[in-house]
Amino acid sequence: MSRLLLIGPPGAGKGTQAVRLADVYVIPAISTGDIFRSNVKNETALGKQAQAFMDAGDNVPDSLTNELIRSRLAESDAESGFLLDGYPRTVDQVRELDEYLASHGTQLDAVIELVADPEVVIARLRKRATEQGRSDDDENVVRHRLDVYREQTAPLIDIYDGRGVLVKVDAIGEIAEVTTRIVTALGGRGLTSSSATTL
Ligand code: B4P
């Protein structure tokens, strides 16, 4: 049973690693970014509210994001563990997640920080912009997303470090190599899975 979260700047590889780690630890990967994108695509009320913030590279308001995560974590597949990708992103979201976990008598096992140089992530997102055409991968928007990350999300790293749950991992290198680093680091904290040992 693992309750994990991934934190790092845009383009550090959160979504990429989340899918791989979900396989390894047999837990659902819950990406607020993916949930918002699917709502935008399906033109739901939530998608309509979130779109302008996403296109500008701003965080979607906490009020919308917290509610979304509360109901997602309440689904049965998240009962025995989960990997949060891109949530929490603000101090208010940390508070909300803390309250949710405490009310369910649980806590996070580890917070994985993906460490990547801003110029590397800009180059990755430039490549994704040509491949996928995501509106928030425009270079000016990416630079703004990095500023938002520095101001609103980077402070969370100290919070989790202070709680002794932070695991820092170098996110530069081949995708599989980064996964192996994460699994090794989590293994060092006693977090294993039967499939993790086969990596
Ligand atoms: P996200 O979907 O979280 O977008 P992201 O930060 O860019 O991460 P993503 O997972 O997509 O990219 P990855 O690093 O895996 O958020 C998008 C927007 O949604 C936010 O700006 C915000 O508006 C909103 N939002 C989401 N969560 C929110 C919250 N909690 N509160 C408020 N608003 C929220 O990968 C990037 C690229 O790098 C990919 O092309 C990938 O193939 C490549 N890559 C990955 N690893 C690599 C490696 N090792 N080597 C080379 N390339 C690699």
mmCIF file of C-alpha atoms and ligand atoms in Angstrom:
data_model
loop_
_atom_site.group_PDB
_atom_site.id
_atom_site.type_symbol
_atom_site.label_atom_id
_atom_site.label_comp_id
_atom_site.label_asym_id
_atom_site.label_seq_id
_atom_site.Cartn_x
_atom_site.Cartn_y
_atom_site.Cartn_z
ATOM 1 C CA MET A 1 0.000 0.000 0.000
ATOM 2 C CA SER A 2 1.590 3.314 -1.027
ATOM 3 C CA ARG A 3 0.375 6.876 -0.836
ATOM 4 C CA LEU A 4 2.716 8.947 -2.913
ATOM 5 C CA LEU A 5 2.899 12.280 -4.600
ATOM 6 C CA LEU A 6 5.045 13.738 -7.336
ATOM 7 C CA ILE A 7 6.146 17.346 -7.264
ATOM 8 C CA GLY A 8 8.382 19.263 -9.660
ATOM 9 C CA PRO A 9 8.373 22.063 -12.230
ATOM 10 C CA PRO A 10 6.340 21.785 -15.441
ATOM 11 C CA GLY A 11 8.124 19.426 -17.800
ATOM 12 C CA ALA A 12 10.108 17.679 -15.061
ATOM 13 C CA GLY A 13 8.395 14.420 -16.028
ATOM 14 C CA LYS A 14 5.588 14.143 -13.477
ATOM 15 C CA GLY A 15 2.962 12.821 -15.882
ATOM 16 C CA THR A 16 5.522 10.639 -17.632
ATOM 17 C CA GLN A 17 6.765 9.033 -14.414
ATOM 18 C CA ALA A 18 3.305 8.842 -12.823
ATOM 19 C CA VAL A 19 2.082 6.368 -15.437
ATOM 20 C CA ARG A 20 5.165 4.168 -14.974
ATOM 21 C CA LEU A 21 5.067 4.283 -11.166
ATOM 22 C CA ALA A 22 1.357 3.460 -11.122
ATOM 23 C CA ASP A 23 2.239 0.243 -12.952
ATOM 24 C CA VAL A 24 5.093 -0.586 -10.618
ATOM 25 C CA TYR A 25 3.197 0.014 -7.367
ATOM 26 C CA VAL A 26 -0.213 -1.066 -8.725
ATOM 27 C CA ILE A 27 -1.954 2.127 -7.610
ATOM 28 C CA PRO A 28 -3.963 4.691 -9.600
ATOM 29 C CA ALA A 29 -2.074 7.743 -10.916
ATOM 30 C CA ILE A 30 -4.252 10.779 -10.310
ATOM 31 C CA SER A 31 -3.250 13.785 -12.404
ATOM 32 C CA THR A 32 -5.142 17.017 -11.800
ATOM 33 C CA GLY A 33 -3.757 18.310 -15.115
ATOM 34 C CA ASP A 34 -5.178 15.301 -17.014
ATOM 35 C CA ILE A 35 -8.536 15.607 -15.258
ATOM 36 C CA PHE A 36 -8.733 19.308 -16.134
ATOM 37 C CA ARG A 37 -7.676 18.667 -19.765
ATOM 38 C CA SER A 38 -10.329 15.987 -20.158
ATOM 39 C CA ASN A 39 -12.952 18.383 -18.751
ATOM 40 C CA VAL A 40 -11.835 21.117 -21.159
ATOM 41 C CA LYS A 41 -12.011 18.668 -24.078
ATOM 42 C CA ASN A 42 -15.493 17.503 -23.090
ATOM 43 C CA GLU A 43 -16.619 21.109 -22.544
ATOM 44 C CA THR A 44 -17.948 20.415 -19.035
ATOM 45 C CA ALA A 45 -18.797 23.250 -16.626
ATOM 46 C CA LEU A 46 -15.531 22.558 -14.762
ATOM 47 C CA GLY A 47 -13.576 22.578 -18.034
ATOM 48 C CA LYS A 48 -15.084 25.927 -18.998
ATOM 49 C CA GLN A 49 -14.059 27.391 -15.635
ATOM 50 C CA ALA A 50 -10.540 25.928 -15.768
ATOM 51 C CA GLN A 51 -9.592 26.634 -19.368
ATOM 52 C CA ALA A 52 -8.630 30.311 -19.141
ATOM 53 C CA PHE A 53 -6.363 29.637 -16.154
ATOM 54 C CA MET A 54 -4.667 26.711 -17.892
ATOM 55 C CA ASP A 55 -4.175 28.564 -21.174
ATOM 56 C CA ALA A 56 -2.552 31.441 -19.257
ATOM 57 C CA GLY A 57 -0.295 29.033 -17.336
ATOM 58 C CA ASP A 58 -1.898 29.927 -14.008
ATOM 59 C CA ASN A 59 -3.038 27.502 -11.357
ATOM 60 C CA VAL A 60 -6.729 26.730 -11.475
ATOM 61 C CA PRO A 61 -8.348 28.183 -8.283
ATOM 62 C CA ASP A 62 -7.968 26.007 -5.180
ATOM 63 C CA SER A 63 -11.730 25.922 -4.657
ATOM 64 C CA LEU A 64 -12.212 23.985 -7.921
ATOM 65 C CA THR A 65 -9.123 21.804 -7.549
ATOM 66 C CA ASN A 66 -9.684 20.743 -3.939
ATOM 67 C CA GLU A 67 -13.222 19.608 -4.595
ATOM 68 C CA LEU A 68 -12.109 17.626 -7.616
ATOM 69 C CA ILE A 69 -9.428 15.771 -5.649
ATOM 70 C CA ARG A 70 -11.691 15.069 -2.701
ATOM 71 C CA SER A 71 -14.177 13.260 -4.886
ATOM 72 C CA ARG A 72 -11.455 11.443 -6.862
ATOM 73 C CA LEU A 73 -9.714 10.175 -3.715
ATOM 74 C CA ALA A 74 -13.056 8.916 -2.424
ATOM 75 C CA GLU A 75 -13.322 6.458 -5.343
ATOM 76 C CA SER A 76 -12.757 2.826 -4.426
ATOM 77 C CA ASP A 77 -9.564 2.318 -6.468
ATOM 78 C CA ALA A 78 -7.762 4.918 -4.301
ATOM 79 C CA GLU A 79 -8.658 3.208 -1.011
ATOM 80 C CA SER A 80 -5.489 1.167 -0.820
ATOM 81 C CA GLY A 81 -3.079 3.708 -2.269
ATOM 82 C CA PHE A 82 -2.573 6.363 -4.938
ATOM 83 C CA LEU A 83 -0.012 8.483 -6.690
ATOM 84 C CA LEU A 84 -0.923 12.154 -6.951
ATOM 85 C CA ASP A 85 0.623 13.911 -9.949
ATOM 86 C CA GLY A 86 0.544 17.706 -9.847
ATOM 87 C CA TYR A 87 -1.462 18.010 -6.621
ATOM 88 C CA PRO A 88 -0.988 19.744 -4.223
ATOM 89 C CA ARG A 89 0.406 22.829 -5.936
ATOM 90 C CA THR A 90 -0.347 25.453 -3.268
ATOM 91 C CA VAL A 91 -0.180 25.716 0.529
ATOM 92 C CA ASP A 92 -3.976 25.709 0.641
ATOM 93 C CA GLN A 93 -4.028 22.436 -1.310
ATOM 94 C CA VAL A 94 -1.540 20.914 1.179
ATOM 95 C CA ARG A 95 -3.891 21.874 4.010
ATOM 96 C CA GLU A 96 -6.836 20.343 2.190
ATOM 97 C CA LEU A 97 -4.980 17.103 1.487
ATOM 98 C CA ASP A 98 -3.774 16.919 5.094
ATOM 99 C CA GLU A 99 -7.350 17.248 6.327
ATOM 100 C CA TYR A 100 -8.615 14.636 3.899
ATOM 101 C CA LEU A 101 -5.938 12.101 4.839
ATOM 102 C CA ALA A 102 -6.290 12.758 8.581
ATOM 103 C CA SER A 103 -10.051 12.283 8.363
ATOM 104 C CA HIS A 104 -9.368 8.874 6.785
ATOM 105 C CA GLY A 105 -6.695 7.964 9.339
ATOM 106 C CA THR A 106 -3.889 7.897 6.755
ATOM 107 C CA GLN A 107 -0.895 9.931 5.664
ATOM 108 C CA LEU A 108 1.536 10.229 2.766
ATOM 109 C CA ASP A 109 4.329 7.653 2.615
ATOM 110 C CA ALA A 110 6.608 9.733 0.395
ATOM 111 C CA VAL A 111 6.735 12.919 -1.666
ATOM 112 C CA ILE A 112 8.933 12.523 -4.726
ATOM 113 C CA GLU A 113 10.547 15.746 -5.929
ATOM 114 C CA LEU A 114 11.659 15.609 -9.556
ATOM 115 C CA VAL A 115 14.605 17.973 -9.821
ATOM 116 C CA ALA A 116 15.234 19.507 -13.257
ATOM 117 C CA ASP A 117 16.970 22.592 -14.590
ATOM 118 C CA PRO A 118 14.532 25.219 -16.006
ATOM 119 C CA GLU A 119 16.271 25.330 -19.406
ATOM 120 C CA VAL A 120 15.950 21.537 -19.753
ATOM 121 C CA VAL A 121 12.239 21.606 -18.987
ATOM 122 C CA ILE A 122 11.690 24.500 -21.410
ATOM 123 C CA ALA A 123 13.372 22.447 -24.148
ATOM 124 C CA ARG A 124 11.215 19.382 -23.329
ATOM 125 C CA LEU A 125 8.003 21.405 -23.421
ATOM 126 C CA ARG A 126 9.072 23.104 -26.673
ATOM 127 C CA LYS A 127 9.339 19.614 -28.149
ATOM 128 C CA ARG A 128 5.948 18.588 -26.730
ATOM 129 C CA ALA A 129 4.419 21.794 -28.189
ATOM 130 C CA THR A 130 5.398 20.663 -31.688
ATOM 131 C CA GLU A 131 4.230 17.080 -31.056
ATOM 132 C CA GLN A 132 0.958 17.639 -29.184
ATOM 133 C CA GLY A 133 0.078 21.321 -29.646
ATOM 134 C CA ARG A 134 -0.863 21.880 -25.989
ATOM 135 C CA SER A 135 -1.882 25.535 -25.665
ATOM 136 C CA ASP A 136 0.026 25.937 -22.370
ATOM 137 C CA ASP A 137 3.292 24.731 -23.919
ATOM 138 C CA ASP A 138 3.817 28.010 -25.785
ATOM 139 C CA GLU A 139 7.252 29.234 -24.658
ATOM 140 C CA ASN A 140 6.006 32.445 -22.980
ATOM 141 C CA VAL A 141 3.311 30.489 -21.140
ATOM 142 C CA VAL A 142 5.889 27.891 -20.070
ATOM 143 C CA ARG A 143 8.100 30.639 -18.606
ATOM 144 C CA HIS A 144 5.068 31.947 -16.707
ATOM 145 C CA ARG A 145 4.261 28.408 -15.476
ATOM 146 C CA LEU A 146 7.814 28.181 -14.158
ATOM 147 C CA ASP A 147 7.333 31.471 -12.274
ATOM 148 C CA VAL A 148 4.036 30.195 -10.839
ATOM 149 C CA TYR A 149 5.810 26.987 -9.806
ATOM 150 C CA ARG A 150 8.605 28.940 -8.085
ATOM 151 C CA GLU A 151 6.168 31.212 -6.243
ATOM 152 C CA GLN A 152 3.341 28.854 -5.313
ATOM 153 C CA THR A 153 4.566 25.257 -5.469
ATOM 154 C CA ALA A 154 8.315 25.221 -4.681
ATOM 155 C CA PRO A 155 7.624 26.301 -1.043
ATOM 156 C CA LEU A 156 5.782 22.987 -0.542
ATOM 157 C CA ILE A 157 9.094 21.152 -0.866
ATOM 158 C CA ASP A 158 10.301 22.615 2.444
ATOM 159 C CA ILE A 159 7.009 21.702 4.093
ATOM 160 C CA TYR A 160 7.333 18.045 3.113
ATOM 161 C CA ASP A 161 11.060 18.007 3.810
ATOM 162 C CA GLY A 162 10.293 19.228 7.337
ATOM 163 C CA ARG A 163 7.966 16.254 7.770
ATOM 164 C CA GLY A 164 10.707 13.828 6.728
ATOM 165 C CA VAL A 165 8.822 12.414 3.731
ATOM 166 C CA LEU A 166 10.685 14.137 0.873
ATOM 167 C CA VAL A 167 12.633 12.032 -1.646
ATOM 168 C CA LYS A 168 14.690 14.115 -4.102
ATOM 169 C CA VAL A 169 15.364 12.516 -7.483
ATOM 170 C CA ASP A 170 17.409 13.843 -10.398
ATOM 171 C CA ALA A 171 14.928 14.029 -13.316
ATOM 172 C CA ILE A 172 17.541 14.508 -16.036
ATOM 173 C CA GLY A 173 18.316 11.410 -18.075
ATOM 174 C CA GLU A 174 16.468 8.678 -19.925
ATOM 175 C CA ILE A 175 12.848 8.164 -18.822
ATOM 176 C CA ALA A 176 13.488 4.563 -17.673
ATOM 177 C CA GLU A 177 16.613 5.644 -15.809
ATOM 178 C CA VAL A 178 14.618 8.260 -13.861
ATOM 179 C CA THR A 179 11.991 5.610 -12.973
ATOM 180 C CA THR A 180 14.735 3.316 -11.674
ATOM 181 C CA ARG A 181 16.136 6.154 -9.561
ATOM 182 C CA ILE A 182 12.712 6.790 -8.020
ATOM 183 C CA VAL A 183 12.047 3.115 -7.310
ATOM 184 C CA THR A 184 15.499 2.718 -5.781
ATOM 185 C CA ALA A 185 15.037 5.801 -3.595
ATOM 186 C CA LEU A 186 11.595 4.609 -2.432
ATOM 187 C CA GLY A 187 13.010 1.132 -1.788
ATOM 188 C CA GLY A 188 15.596 2.771 0.464
ATOM 189 C CA ARG A 189 12.672 4.040 2.553
ATOM 190 C CA GLY A 190 11.108 0.581 2.741
ATOM 191 C CA LEU A 191 8.525 1.241 0.019
ATOM 192 C CA THR A 192 8.533 -1.698 -2.336
ATOM 193 C CA SER A 193 6.208 -3.556 -4.621
ATOM 194 C CA SER A 194 6.517 -7.031 -6.082
ATOM 195 C CA SER A 195 6.798 -5.557 -9.568
ATOM 196 C CA ALA A 196 9.303 -2.926 -8.366
ATOM 197 C CA THR A 197 11.831 -5.651 -7.705
ATOM 198 C CA THR A 198 11.652 -6.779 -11.332
ATOM 199 C CA LEU A 199 12.677 -3.405 -12.784
HETATM 200 P P1 B4P B 1 0.143 19.444 -15.570
HETATM 201 O O1 B4P B 1 -0.686 18.523 -16.385
HETATM 202 O O2 B4P B 1 0.553 18.960 -14.221
HETATM 203 O O3 B4P B 1 1.370 19.844 -16.500
HETATM 204 P P2 B4P B 1 2.947 19.808 -16.315
HETATM 205 O O4 B4P B 1 3.341 20.466 -15.045
HETATM 206 O O5 B4P B 1 3.525 20.329 -17.596
HETATM 207 O O6 B4P B 1 3.376 18.334 -16.194
HETATM 208 P P3 B4P B 1 3.193 17.178 -17.248
HETATM 209 O O7 B4P B 1 2.882 16.027 -16.372
HETATM 210 O O8 B4P B 1 2.243 17.461 -18.296
HETATM 211 O O9 B4P B 1 4.530 17.067 -18.047
HETATM 212 P P4 B4P B 1 5.747 16.088 -17.828
HETATM 213 O O10 B4P B 1 6.561 16.825 -16.853
HETATM 214 O O11 B4P B 1 5.402 14.671 -17.535
HETATM 215 O O12 B4P B 1 -0.624 20.841 -15.368
HETATM 216 C C1 B4P B 1 -1.140 21.582 -16.447
HETATM 217 C C2 B4P B 1 -1.978 22.755 -15.920
HETATM 218 O O13 B4P B 1 -3.138 22.245 -15.203
HETATM 219 C C3 B4P B 1 -1.305 23.676 -14.904
HETATM 220 O O14 B4P B 1 -0.508 24.688 -15.519
HETATM 221 C C4 B4P B 1 -2.553 24.262 -14.168
HETATM 222 O O15 B4P B 1 -3.150 25.273 -14.928
HETATM 223 C C5 B4P B 1 -3.493 23.091 -14.092
HETATM 224 N N1 B4P B 1 -3.351 22.322 -12.838
HETATM 225 C C6 B4P B 1 -2.918 21.023 -12.738
HETATM 226 N N2 B4P B 1 -2.912 20.627 -11.450
HETATM 227 C C7 B4P B 1 -3.311 21.708 -10.709
HETATM 228 C C8 B4P B 1 -3.480 21.948 -9.312
HETATM 229 N N3 B4P B 1 -3.243 21.003 -8.400
HETATM 230 N N4 B4P B 1 -3.898 23.172 -8.909
HETATM 231 C C9 B4P B 1 -4.164 24.132 -9.794
HETATM 232 N N5 B4P B 1 -4.020 23.981 -11.137
HETATM 233 C C10 B4P B 1 -3.600 22.781 -11.598
HETATM 234 O O16 B4P B 1 6.408 15.959 -19.259
HETATM 235 C C11 B4P B 1 6.722 17.059 -20.073
HETATM 236 C C12 B4P B 1 7.399 16.592 -21.375
HETATM 237 O O17 B4P B 1 8.715 16.133 -21.084
HETATM 238 C C13 B4P B 1 6.687 15.446 -22.082
HETATM 239 O O18 B4P B 1 6.662 15.732 -23.444
HETATM 240 C C14 B4P B 1 7.556 14.244 -21.797
HETATM 241 O O19 B4P B 1 7.549 13.289 -22.847
HETATM 242 C C15 B4P B 1 8.947 14.845 -21.665
HETATM 243 N N6 B4P B 1 9.806 14.101 -20.743
HETATM 244 C C16 B4P B 1 9.445 13.630 -19.525
HETATM 245 N N7 B4P B 1 10.482 12.998 -18.948
HETATM 246 C C17 B4P B 1 11.540 13.106 -19.829
HETATM 247 C C18 B4P B 1 12.906 12.674 -19.786
HETATM 248 N N8 B4P B 1 13.415 11.991 -18.744
HETATM 249 N N9 B4P B 1 13.692 12.972 -20.841
HETATM 250 C C19 B4P B 1 13.189 13.644 -21.899
HETATM 251 N N10 B4P B 1 11.915 14.072 -22.005
HETATM 252 C C20 B4P B 1 11.094 13.812 -20.978
#
